[in-house]
Coordinates of C-alpha atoms and ligand atoms in Angstrom, one line a residue:
M10 CA 126.8 20.3 295.0
S11 CA 127.8 21.9 291.7
V12 CA 125.7 23.9 289.3
T13 CA 123.5 21.7 287.1
P14 CA 121.5 22.2 283.9
H15 CA 118.4 22.3 286.2
D16 CA 119.9 25.2 288.0
E17 CA 120.3 27.0 284.7
S18 CA 116.7 26.3 283.7
F19 CA 115.4 27.7 286.9
M20 CA 117.7 30.7 286.7
A21 CA 116.5 31.3 283.1
A22 CA 113.0 31.3 284.4
A23 CA 113.8 33.7 287.2
I24 CA 115.5 36.1 284.7
R25 CA 112.5 35.9 282.4
L26 CA 110.2 36.6 285.3
S27 CA 112.3 39.6 286.4
R28 CA 111.9 41.3 283.1
R29 CA 108.2 41.8 283.7
H30 CA 108.8 44.7 286.0
L31 CA 111.6 46.3 284.0
G32 CA 111.1 50.1 284.0
R33 CA 108.7 49.9 286.9
T34 CA 110.9 49.5 290.0
A35 CA 113.2 52.6 289.7
T36 CA 115.6 53.1 291.2
N37 CA 115.7 49.6 292.5
P38 CA 116.5 46.8 290.0
S39 CA 113.8 44.4 288.9
V40 CA 114.9 41.1 290.5
G41 CA 113.3 37.7 290.0
C42 CA 113.3 35.0 292.6
L43 CA 112.1 31.3 292.5
I44 CA 111.9 29.0 295.5
V45 CA 112.2 25.4 294.3
K46 CA 111.5 22.3 296.5
D47 CA 112.2 18.8 295.2
G48 CA 112.3 20.2 291.6
V49 CA 109.1 22.1 291.8
V50 CA 108.6 25.8 292.0
V51 CA 106.8 26.6 295.3
G52 CA 107.2 30.4 295.4
Q53 CA 108.0 33.0 292.8
A54 CA 108.2 36.8 292.8
I55 CA 109.5 39.9 291.2
T56 CA 110.6 43.1 293.0
A57 CA 107.3 44.9 293.4
V58 CA 106.3 47.8 291.2
G59 CA 107.9 50.9 292.8
G60 CA 110.9 48.9 294.0
R61 CA 109.6 47.3 297.3
P62 CA 109.1 44.7 298.7
H63 CA 112.1 43.0 297.2
A64 CA 111.6 39.7 295.3
E65 CA 112.9 37.3 297.9
T66 CA 110.6 38.1 300.8
Q67 CA 107.6 37.8 298.5
A68 CA 108.7 34.5 297.0
L69 CA 109.4 33.1 300.5
A70 CA 106.0 34.3 301.7
E71 CA 104.4 32.4 298.9
A72 CA 106.4 29.2 299.6
G73 CA 105.7 29.4 303.4
E74 CA 106.9 26.3 305.3
L75 CA 107.9 24.7 302.0
S76 CA 111.0 27.0 302.0
R77 CA 112.6 24.7 304.5
G78 CA 115.4 22.8 302.8
A79 CA 114.5 24.4 299.4
T80 CA 116.7 26.1 296.9
A81 CA 116.2 29.8 296.1
Y82 CA 117.1 31.2 292.7
V83 CA 117.8 34.9 292.6
T84 CA 118.9 37.0 289.7
L85 CA 120.8 39.5 291.9
E86 CA 122.7 38.8 295.1
P87 CA 120.2 39.1 298.0
C88 CA 120.7 42.4 299.9
S89 CA 122.5 42.5 303.3
H90 CA 121.6 46.1 304.3
H91 CA 118.9 47.6 306.4
G92 CA 117.5 50.0 303.8
K93 CA 113.9 50.7 303.3
T94 CA 113.3 47.0 304.0
P95 CA 115.1 44.5 306.2
P96 CA 117.9 42.4 304.5
C97 CA 116.7 39.6 302.2
S98 CA 119.7 37.5 303.2
E99 CA 118.3 37.5 306.8
A100 CA 114.8 36.5 305.4
L101 CA 116.4 33.7 303.4
I102 CA 118.3 32.4 306.5
A103 CA 115.2 32.6 308.7
S104 CA 113.2 30.6 306.1
G105 CA 115.5 27.6 306.3
V106 CA 116.4 27.4 302.6
A107 CA 119.4 25.0 302.2
R108 CA 120.9 26.6 299.0
V109 CA 120.8 29.9 297.2
V110 CA 121.7 30.2 293.5
I111 CA 122.6 33.7 292.3
S112 CA 123.2 35.1 288.8
V113 CA 124.8 38.5 289.4
T114 CA 126.6 39.9 292.4
D115 CA 125.3 43.3 293.6
P116 CA 127.6 46.3 292.9
D117 CA 125.6 48.4 295.5
P118 CA 128.4 49.2 298.0
R119 CA 126.0 48.4 300.9
V120 CA 125.7 44.9 299.6
S121 CA 128.5 43.8 297.3
G122 CA 129.6 40.4 298.5
R123 CA 128.1 40.8 302.0
G124 CA 124.8 39.2 301.0
I125 CA 126.6 36.1 299.9
A126 CA 128.9 36.1 303.0
M127 CA 125.9 36.3 305.4
L128 CA 124.3 33.4 303.7
R129 CA 127.4 31.3 303.8
E130 CA 128.1 32.2 307.4
A131 CA 124.7 30.8 308.2
G132 CA 125.6 27.5 306.6
I133 CA 123.7 28.0 303.4
E134 CA 125.3 26.7 300.3
V135 CA 125.7 29.5 297.7
D136 CA 126.5 29.3 294.0
A137 CA 126.9 32.6 292.2
G138 CA 127.5 33.5 288.6
V139 CA 124.8 31.2 287.1
L140 CA 123.8 32.4 283.6
E141 CA 125.6 35.6 284.5
A142 CA 125.8 37.1 281.0
K143 CA 122.0 36.8 280.7
G144 CA 121.5 38.0 284.2
R145 CA 123.6 41.1 283.6
R146 CA 121.6 41.9 280.5
S147 CA 118.4 41.8 282.5
L148 CA 119.9 44.1 285.1
A149 CA 121.6 46.4 282.5
G150 CA 120.0 49.6 283.6
Y151 CA 120.7 49.1 287.3
L152 CA 124.3 47.9 286.7
T153 CA 125.1 50.8 284.4
R154 CA 123.7 53.4 286.7
Q155 CA 125.5 51.9 289.7
T156 CA 128.8 51.4 288.1
K157 CA 129.0 54.1 285.4
N158 CA 126.7 56.8 286.9
R159 CA 124.6 57.0 283.8
P160 CA 121.6 55.2 282.3
Y161 CA 122.0 52.3 279.9
V162 CA 121.4 53.7 276.4
T163 CA 119.6 52.0 273.6
L164 CA 119.6 53.5 270.2
K165 CA 116.7 52.5 268.1
L166 CA 116.7 53.1 264.3
A167 CA 114.2 52.1 261.6
V168 CA 115.9 52.1 258.2
S169 CA 114.3 51.8 254.8
A170 CA 115.6 49.5 252.0
D171 CA 117.5 52.4 250.5
G172 CA 119.1 53.4 253.8
M173 CA 116.8 56.2 254.9
I174 CA 115.1 57.0 258.2
G175 CA 112.6 59.6 256.9
R176 CA 111.9 62.1 254.2
E177 CA 112.9 65.8 254.5
G178 CA 110.0 68.0 255.4
E179 CA 107.4 65.3 255.7
G180 CA 107.1 64.6 259.4
Q181 CA 106.5 61.0 260.4
V182 CA 107.0 58.6 257.5
A183 CA 106.0 55.0 258.1
I184 CA 109.0 52.8 257.7
T185 CA 108.3 49.7 259.8
G186 CA 105.0 47.9 260.0
P187 CA 102.5 47.3 262.8
E188 CA 104.4 44.3 264.3
A189 CA 107.6 46.2 264.7
R190 CA 105.8 49.2 266.1
A191 CA 104.2 47.1 268.7
E192 CA 107.6 45.7 269.7
V193 CA 108.9 49.3 270.1
Q194 CA 105.9 50.1 272.3
A195 CA 106.9 47.1 274.5
L196 CA 110.5 48.4 274.6
R197 CA 109.3 51.9 275.6
A198 CA 107.2 50.3 278.4
E199 CA 110.3 48.8 280.0
T200 CA 112.5 51.9 279.7
D201 CA 112.7 54.8 282.2
A202 CA 113.1 57.6 279.7
I203 CA 113.0 58.3 275.9
L204 CA 115.0 61.0 274.2
V205 CA 114.7 62.9 270.8
G206 CA 116.3 66.0 269.3
I207 CA 114.3 69.2 268.8
G208 CA 114.4 68.6 265.0
T209 CA 112.5 65.4 265.3
A210 CA 110.2 66.9 268.0
I211 CA 109.2 69.6 265.5
S212 CA 109.1 67.7 262.3
D213 CA 107.4 64.5 263.6
D214 CA 105.4 66.0 266.5
P215 CA 105.7 62.6 268.2
L216 CA 103.9 61.6 271.4
L217 CA 106.6 59.1 272.6
T218 CA 104.2 57.4 274.9
V219 CA 103.1 53.7 275.4
R220 CA 99.7 53.2 273.8
T221 CA 99.4 49.5 274.2
P222 CA 96.1 49.0 276.0
G223 CA 96.7 48.4 279.7
L224 CA 100.3 49.5 279.5
E225 CA 99.7 53.3 279.1
A226 CA 100.9 53.9 282.7
Q227 CA 104.3 52.6 281.8
S228 CA 105.1 55.5 279.4
P229 CA 108.7 56.7 279.8
I230 CA 109.7 60.2 280.8
R231 CA 110.0 62.1 277.6
I232 CA 113.2 64.2 277.0
V233 CA 113.8 66.7 274.2
L234 CA 117.3 68.1 273.5
D235 CA 116.2 71.7 272.8
P236 CA 119.0 74.3 273.2
L237 CA 116.8 77.3 272.5
L238 CA 113.4 76.3 273.8
A239 CA 111.9 75.9 270.4
L240 CA 109.5 73.1 271.3
P241 CA 106.1 74.4 270.0
L242 CA 103.4 75.0 272.7
T243 CA 101.0 73.3 270.2
S244 CA 103.1 70.1 270.0
K245 CA 101.6 66.8 271.3
L246 CA 104.5 66.6 273.8
V247 CA 103.6 69.9 275.4
A248 CA 99.9 69.2 275.2
T249 CA 100.3 65.9 277.2
A250 CA 103.1 67.1 279.6
R251 CA 100.8 66.9 282.6
E252 CA 99.9 63.3 282.0
V253 CA 103.4 62.0 281.1
P254 CA 106.4 64.1 282.2
V255 CA 108.4 66.1 279.5
I256 CA 111.9 67.4 280.2
V257 CA 113.4 69.9 277.9
V258 CA 117.1 70.1 278.0
A259 CA 118.1 73.6 277.2
S260 CA 121.6 75.3 276.8
E261 CA 123.1 76.5 280.1
E262 CA 123.9 79.8 278.4
I263 CA 120.2 80.6 278.2
S264 CA 119.4 79.7 281.7
P265 CA 117.9 82.6 283.7
S266 CA 121.2 82.7 285.7
G267 CA 123.4 82.2 282.5
S268 CA 125.5 84.8 280.7
E269 CA 123.7 87.5 278.7
G270 CA 124.0 88.0 275.0
G271 CA 124.7 85.5 272.2
A272 CA 122.7 84.8 269.1
P273 CA 118.9 85.4 268.6
P274 CA 116.3 84.7 269.9
T275 CA 116.3 87.6 272.4
R276 CA 116.4 87.0 276.1
S277 CA 112.9 88.2 276.5
D278 CA 111.7 85.8 273.8
L279 CA 113.4 83.0 275.7
E280 CA 112.0 84.1 278.9
S281 CA 108.4 84.0 277.6
R282 CA 109.0 80.6 276.0
R283 CA 110.3 79.3 279.3
T284 CA 107.4 80.7 281.2
A285 CA 104.9 79.2 278.7
L286 CA 106.5 75.8 278.7
E287 CA 106.6 75.6 282.4
A288 CA 103.0 76.8 282.7
A289 CA 102.1 73.8 280.4
G290 CA 103.8 71.4 282.9
V291 CA 107.1 71.0 281.0
E292 CA 110.3 70.8 283.2
I293 CA 113.3 72.7 281.9
V294 CA 116.7 71.4 282.7
Y295 CA 119.7 73.5 281.8
C296 CA 122.6 71.3 280.7
N297 CA 124.6 71.3 277.6
P298 CA 122.4 69.3 275.2
Y299 CA 125.4 68.5 272.9
H300 CA 127.4 66.8 275.6
P301 CA 125.6 63.5 276.6
E302 CA 128.6 62.7 278.8
I303 CA 127.4 65.6 281.1
L304 CA 123.7 65.1 280.6
L305 CA 123.6 61.3 281.2
P306 CA 125.0 61.5 284.8
A307 CA 122.4 64.2 285.5
L308 CA 119.7 61.9 284.4
A309 CA 121.1 59.1 286.5
T310 CA 121.0 61.3 289.5
R311 CA 117.3 61.7 288.9
G312 CA 116.9 58.0 289.0
I313 CA 116.8 57.3 285.3
S314 CA 118.5 53.9 284.7
S315 CA 117.6 53.3 281.1
L316 CA 117.3 55.6 278.1
L317 CA 115.9 55.0 274.7
V318 CA 117.3 57.3 272.0
E319 CA 114.7 57.4 269.2
G320 CA 115.9 60.1 266.9
G321 CA 116.6 61.8 264.7
A322 CA 119.8 61.3 262.7
K323 CA 121.7 64.2 264.4
T324 CA 120.9 63.0 267.9
A325 CA 121.7 59.4 267.0
R326 CA 125.1 60.6 265.6
L327 CA 125.8 62.6 268.7
F328 CA 125.3 59.6 271.0
L329 CA 127.2 57.3 268.7
E330 CA 130.1 59.7 268.3
T331 CA 130.5 60.2 272.1
G332 CA 130.5 56.4 272.5
L333 CA 127.5 56.5 274.8
V334 CA 125.4 53.9 273.1
D335 CA 125.2 50.5 274.9
R336 CA 122.8 48.7 272.6
I337 CA 121.7 49.3 269.0
Q338 CA 118.3 48.1 267.7
L339 CA 118.3 48.4 263.9
Y340 CA 115.1 47.7 262.1
Q341 CA 115.3 47.2 258.4
A342 CA 112.1 47.5 256.4
P343 CA 111.4 46.7 252.7
V344 CA 109.9 50.2 252.2
V345 CA 111.7 52.5 249.7
I346 CA 111.9 56.2 250.6
G347 CA 113.6 57.5 247.4
E348 CA 113.8 61.2 246.6
G349 CA 114.4 63.6 249.5
G350 CA 115.3 60.8 252.0
I351 CA 117.1 61.5 255.3
E352 CA 120.1 59.2 255.4
S353 CA 120.4 56.8 258.3
P354 CA 123.3 57.6 260.6
L355 CA 124.0 53.9 260.7
E356 CA 123.6 50.9 258.5
I357 CA 124.1 47.2 259.1
T358 CA 127.4 47.4 257.2
D359 CA 128.9 50.1 259.5
I360 CA 128.1 49.1 263.1
P361 CA 130.8 50.7 265.2
S362 CA 133.5 48.4 266.6
G363 CA 133.0 47.1 270.1
F364 CA 129.4 46.0 269.4
A365 CA 128.6 42.3 269.2
H366 CA 125.6 41.1 267.2
T367 CA 123.3 39.5 269.7
G368 CA 120.3 38.5 267.7
T369 CA 118.0 38.8 264.7
Q370 CA 114.2 38.7 264.8
M371 CA 111.5 39.2 262.2
F372 CA 108.5 41.4 262.9
G373 CA 106.2 41.0 259.9
E374 CA 108.3 42.1 256.9
D375 CA 110.8 44.0 259.1
R376 CA 114.0 42.6 260.4
L377 CA 115.4 43.6 263.8
D378 CA 119.1 43.2 264.4
E379 CA 120.4 43.9 267.9
Y380 CA 124.0 44.8 268.8
E381 CA 125.4 45.2 272.3
R382 CA 128.6 46.3 274.0
G383 CA 129.8 44.5 277.0
L384 CA 128.3 45.7 280.3
Ligands
LIG15 C1 117.2 42.3 296.8 N1 116.1 41.9 296.2 O1 114.4 42.3 294.8 C2 116.0 44.0 295.0 C3 117.3 44.3 295.6 O2 116.2 51.0 299.2 P1 116.1 49.5 299.5 O3 116.2 49.2 300.9 O4 114.9 48.9 298.8 O5 117.4 48.9 298.8 C4 117.8 49.1 297.5 C5 118.9 48.1 297.1 O6 118.4 46.8 297.3 C6 119.4 48.2 295.7 O7 120.4 49.2 295.5 C7 119.9 46.8 295.5 O8 121.2 46.7 296.1 C8 118.9 46.0 296.3 N2 117.8 45.5 295.4 N3 117.8 43.4 296.5 O9 117.7 41.5 297.6 C9 115.4 42.7 295.3 N4 115.4 44.8 294.2
LIG16 ZN1 116.5 42.7 299.5

């Protein structure tokens, strides 16, 4: 049997389902699985919050005896390894499903192709690569961390009608409206970590959490690029560091084991800032804050698969210039900033080459354009 439009419809549903647990299954991918019998969904599941159980075993449990002769739709190749749970391929074989339809093959070296091989050896018909581009996008964080040893990076910018992202010396300036802000909250909720530069952390005093009622627990880890530990102890970030983690990325040169000397502040100043930040629950990581190509693998090692860069202009430029942005979300608002504006590092007319325009949506008066590089 070959792949039919029905297969694509069920896979689209499985992909949509999988997105519900994005940002909540680290370091496991959020996978969606449907069990379909005679054209009807009889079991459906997502990788559980926390990463286990995997999607397939839960969907099969729901379908029960109805799995026999059914088709399983899975967004990622079923696992073949004995990890923290037994292999899903074995569970599928034991359930008696007749066919397994897969979107993306698993780059995990413990699985990669073996899951499919196990199913075929057991006489199950397997079709892989169904809605693959869409499937890959839904697994972007997992795939990027597995294959590039860094998180998938989204750069979000909100630009005024006159090309500004804020006003000098004024802290947070409203550029987008409530609908767009709600959308950004949803994006934060599906992302592992969010990053800003120290300039933004000081001038805007942002919280960087998810405030959508009921989703507060899905706030990302908050990261500040802060070479000299300038994050104020009175900032909202520091004040809430015990509820939602804050990581300050400071220069290696100022680490307690780093070399002496250099520019002000003095070593004892730095030492007391470090002690105070740590006492407030902030974690300090010593890593060159101006080299995302070094920082990002360090974040991947900590299990961070997706990163949202939210500002400011300098930090956005740094990530763009090092070619470490995978997706750009550019909001354009009708607001005019005028005098004293901070120029956007990016406008719709100068999106870097290599990015494809993947969609436009309106949120109230604001227009969101999305651009992605190949995964
Ligand atoms: C699946 N279905 O829903 C997910 C899979 O540590 P473990 O034992 O949980 O294994 C983690 C690996 O399992 C992960 O790297 C990926 O290969 C796979 N994730 N596999 O069959 C799922 N989440
Ligand atoms: Zn599995």
